[in-house]
Amino acid sequence: IPYNAHHVGMKSMQHYFPVVSDNKKIALFLPIAHILGLADIISALGSGCYVYVIQREAIATNLLKVVMLIQPHRMMIIPMVLTKIISTGNICILDQWCKYMKYCVTGGAALPDQVVQKMKDVKFPLTLAYGTTETSLVSLSSPAKYKIGSCGKKIKDVKVCTAPNGEILVKGENVMLGY
């Protein structure tokens, strides 16, 4: 992946998720190899934030306690974990997290519509992101304006269209060389 792809992701993260409080803690519940996770780590460190990379074992056994301990202002998390929280009836935990969390970004897979609706109902600051390993970040939804079935609007300086066969075509400095 060229430097430009990471740079576009980093600048987009800093633009859409500015650090506006004294709470400069970011919790990352994504695999390190996940392109969205890399963009977040780079942007967070570039903004002077502390980055907490949470291991898989902690996610499986102590996620709720870990988040309450860290109290991050931004969290990146895989959709499967958010789905599990909702399906186990732990929606009240989201109310607790809203006290200090300004953004919760998820991507890498679709989030079920019923999960998105429940999160909207409690005004959870959910942001849906779309990108691929080859393109880095392509689109983001706004926490206040996300819509069920959408992953938001394209980020600045990226061109997106759909081919006649339904393939999503992306052009910009965020695209890996050779694509």
C-alpha positions as a Python dict, from the first residue, in 0.01 Angstrom:
ca = {
    (1, 'I'): (0, 0, 0),
    (2, 'P'): (155, 334, -98),
    (3, 'Y'): (215, 612, 150),
    (4, 'N'): (-57, 821, -16),
    (5, 'A'): (-324, 565, 72),
    (6, 'H'): (-235, 582, 440),
    (7, 'H'): (-203, 961, 423),
    (8, 'V'): (-555, 998, 276),
    (9, 'G'): (-694, 768, 548),
    (10, 'M'): (-511, 955, 823),
    (11, 'K'): (-621, 1299, 703),
    (12, 'S'): (-982, 1180, 666),
    (13, 'M'): (-984, 1038, 1018),
    (14, 'Q'): (-844, 1364, 1157),
    (15, 'H'): (-1097, 1568, 958),
    (16, 'Y'): (-1408, 1365, 1040),
    (17, 'F'): (-1311, 1269, 1397),
    (18, 'P'): (-1124, 1564, 1547),
    (19, 'V'): (-996, 1542, 1902),
    (20, 'V'): (-1196, 1820, 2068),
    (21, 'S'): (-1159, 1737, 2435),
    (22, 'D'): (-899, 1654, 2694),
    (23, 'N'): (-990, 1288, 2651),
    (24, 'K'): (-733, 1178, 2395),
    (25, 'K'): (-784, 805, 2429),
    (26, 'I'): (-860, 582, 2133),
    (27, 'A'): (-958, 218, 2180),
    (28, 'L'): (-894, -14, 1888),
    (29, 'F'): (-1092, -337, 1877),
    (30, 'L'): (-986, -425, 1523),
    (31, 'P'): (-707, -648, 1396),
    (32, 'I'): (-390, -444, 1345),
    (33, 'A'): (-383, -553, 980),
    (34, 'H'): (-730, -400, 924),
    (35, 'I'): (-685, -96, 696),
    (36, 'L'): (-931, 112, 900),
    (37, 'G'): (-738, 28, 1215),
    (38, 'L'): (-413, 138, 1055),
    (39, 'A'): (-568, 469, 944),
    (40, 'D'): (-696, 527, 1296),
    (41, 'I'): (-365, 446, 1464),
    (42, 'I'): (-175, 681, 1231),
    (43, 'S'): (-428, 965, 1272),
    (44, 'A'): (-452, 919, 1649),
    (45, 'L'): (-77, 925, 1702),
    (46, 'G'): (-52, 1224, 1467),
    (47, 'S'): (-308, 1405, 1686),
    (48, 'G'): (-122, 1330, 2008),
    (49, 'C'): (-366, 1064, 2129),
    (50, 'Y'): (-308, 755, 2335),
    (51, 'V'): (-395, 439, 2142),
    (52, 'Y'): (-512, 128, 2323),
    (53, 'V'): (-495, -180, 2102),
    (54, 'I'): (-717, -438, 2266),
    (55, 'Q'): (-628, -804, 2221),
    (56, 'R'): (-882, -1059, 2106),
    (57, 'E'): (-892, -1232, 2446),
    (58, 'A'): (-1000, -911, 2621),
    (59, 'I'): (-1272, -854, 2364),
    (60, 'A'): (-1414, -1198, 2420),
    (61, 'T'): (-1409, -1194, 2799),
    (62, 'N'): (-1387, -839, 2934),
    (63, 'L'): (-1492, -595, 2662),
    (64, 'L'): (-1739, -401, 2874),
    (65, 'K'): (-1495, -367, 3165),
    (66, 'V'): (-1207, -268, 2937),
    (67, 'V'): (-1408, 8, 2771),
    (68, 'M'): (-1529, 139, 3109),
    (69, 'L'): (-1169, 141, 3235),
    (70, 'I'): (-1022, 319, 2932),
    (71, 'Q'): (-1318, 553, 2869),
    (72, 'P'): (-1210, 632, 2513),
    (73, 'H'): (-1329, 934, 2320),
    (74, 'R'): (-1317, 726, 2001),
    (75, 'M'): (-1347, 353, 1951),
    (76, 'M'): (-1294, 137, 1642),
    (77, 'I'): (-1470, -197, 1664),
    (78, 'I'): (-1570, -482, 1436),
    (79, 'P'): (-1944, -511, 1361),
    (80, 'M'): (-1965, -862, 1508),
    (81, 'V'): (-1889, -728, 1857),
    (82, 'L'): (-2157, -458, 1836),
    (83, 'T'): (-2404, -717, 1712),
    (84, 'K'): (-2317, -941, 2009),
    (85, 'I'): (-2373, -654, 2256),
    (86, 'I'): (-2719, -589, 2113),
    (87, 'S'): (-2814, -958, 2081),
    (88, 'T'): (-2725, -1027, 2446),
    (89, 'G'): (-2945, -741, 2567),
    (90, 'N'): (-2657, -523, 2689),
    (91, 'I'): (-2795, -209, 2528),
    (92, 'C'): (-2778, -27, 2864),
    (93, 'I'): (-2398, -50, 2837),
    (94, 'L'): (-2416, 173, 2531),
    (95, 'D'): (-2579, 444, 2745),
    (96, 'Q'): (-2280, 425, 2981),
    (97, 'W'): (-2035, 448, 2691),
    (98, 'C'): (-2213, 754, 2549),
    (99, 'K'): (-2104, 955, 2856),
    (100, 'Y'): (-1746, 984, 2726),
    (101, 'M'): (-1744, 838, 2374),
    (102, 'K'): (-1789, 1084, 2091),
    (103, 'Y'): (-1733, 839, 1803),
    (104, 'C'): (-1767, 464, 1759),
    (105, 'V'): (-1647, 361, 1415),
    (106, 'T'): (-1716, 21, 1267),
    (107, 'G'): (-1635, -133, 932),
    (108, 'G'): (-1511, -444, 761),
    (109, 'A'): (-1856, -602, 732),
    (110, 'A'): (-2217, -495, 719),
    (111, 'L'): (-2391, -420, 1047),
    (112, 'P'): (-2742, -575, 1063),
    (113, 'D'): (-3019, -317, 1019),
    (114, 'Q'): (-3183, -408, 1351),
    (115, 'V'): (-2854, -342, 1533),
    (116, 'V'): (-2817, -3, 1364),
    (117, 'Q'): (-3176, 86, 1456),
    (118, 'K'): (-3127, -2, 1823),
    (119, 'M'): (-2811, 207, 1833),
    (120, 'K'): (-2994, 498, 1670),
    (121, 'D'): (-3271, 460, 1930),
    (122, 'V'): (-3026, 519, 2217),
    (123, 'K'): (-2839, 792, 2023),
    (124, 'F'): (-2517, 591, 2024),
    (125, 'P'): (-2247, 782, 1826),
    (126, 'L'): (-2210, 515, 1559),
    (127, 'T'): (-2016, 581, 1241),
    (128, 'L'): (-2012, 330, 960),
    (129, 'A'): (-1699, 320, 746),
    (130, 'Y'): (-1635, 158, 411),
    (131, 'G'): (-1306, 78, 249),
    (132, 'T'): (-1099, -211, 126),
    (133, 'T'): (-739, -314, 165),
    (134, 'E'): (-678, -185, -190),
    (135, 'T'): (-849, 151, -137),
    (136, 'S'): (-803, 237, 228),
    (137, 'L'): (-1093, 454, 346),
    (138, 'V'): (-1366, 533, 88),
    (139, 'S'): (-1672, 655, 282),
    (140, 'L'): (-1795, 742, 630),
    (141, 'S'): (-2132, 814, 783),
    (142, 'S'): (-2183, 1093, 1031),
    (143, 'P'): (-2279, 982, 1384),
    (144, 'A'): (-2583, 1210, 1376),
    (145, 'K'): (-2688, 1133, 1020),
    (146, 'Y'): (-2618, 768, 949),
    (147, 'K'): (-2889, 585, 765),
    (148, 'I'): (-2980, 220, 774),
    (149, 'G'): (-2838, 45, 468),
    (150, 'S'): (-2576, 313, 398),
    (151, 'C'): (-2210, 351, 481),
    (152, 'G'): (-2217, 726, 441),
    (153, 'K'): (-2076, 970, 192),
    (154, 'K'): (-1748, 937, 10),
    (155, 'I'): (-1451, 1107, 169),
    (156, 'K'): (-1294, 1417, 18),
    (157, 'D'): (-1091, 1378, -303),
    (158, 'V'): (-1218, 1027, -379),
    (159, 'K'): (-1429, 944, -684),
    (160, 'V'): (-1676, 656, -657),
    (161, 'C'): (-1910, 509, -917),
    (162, 'T'): (-2080, 180, -991),
    (163, 'A'): (-1996, -25, -1302),
    (164, 'P'): (-2282, -178, -1507),
    (165, 'N'): (-2209, -515, -1342),
    (166, 'G'): (-2254, -364, -992),
    (167, 'E'): (-1884, -343, -908),
    (168, 'I'): (-1789, -38, -698),
    (169, 'L'): (-1515, 162, -872),
    (170, 'V'): (-1292, 393, -668),
    (171, 'K'): (-1039, 648, -791),
    (172, 'G'): (-810, 864, -583),
    (173, 'E'): (-480, 882, -402),
    (174, 'N'): (-616, 631, -153),
    (175, 'V'): (-608, 351, -413),
    (176, 'M'): (-322, 99, -410),
    (177, 'L'): (-80, 115, -701),
    (178, 'G'): (-184, -112, -989),
    (179, 'Y'): (-559, -81, -929),
}
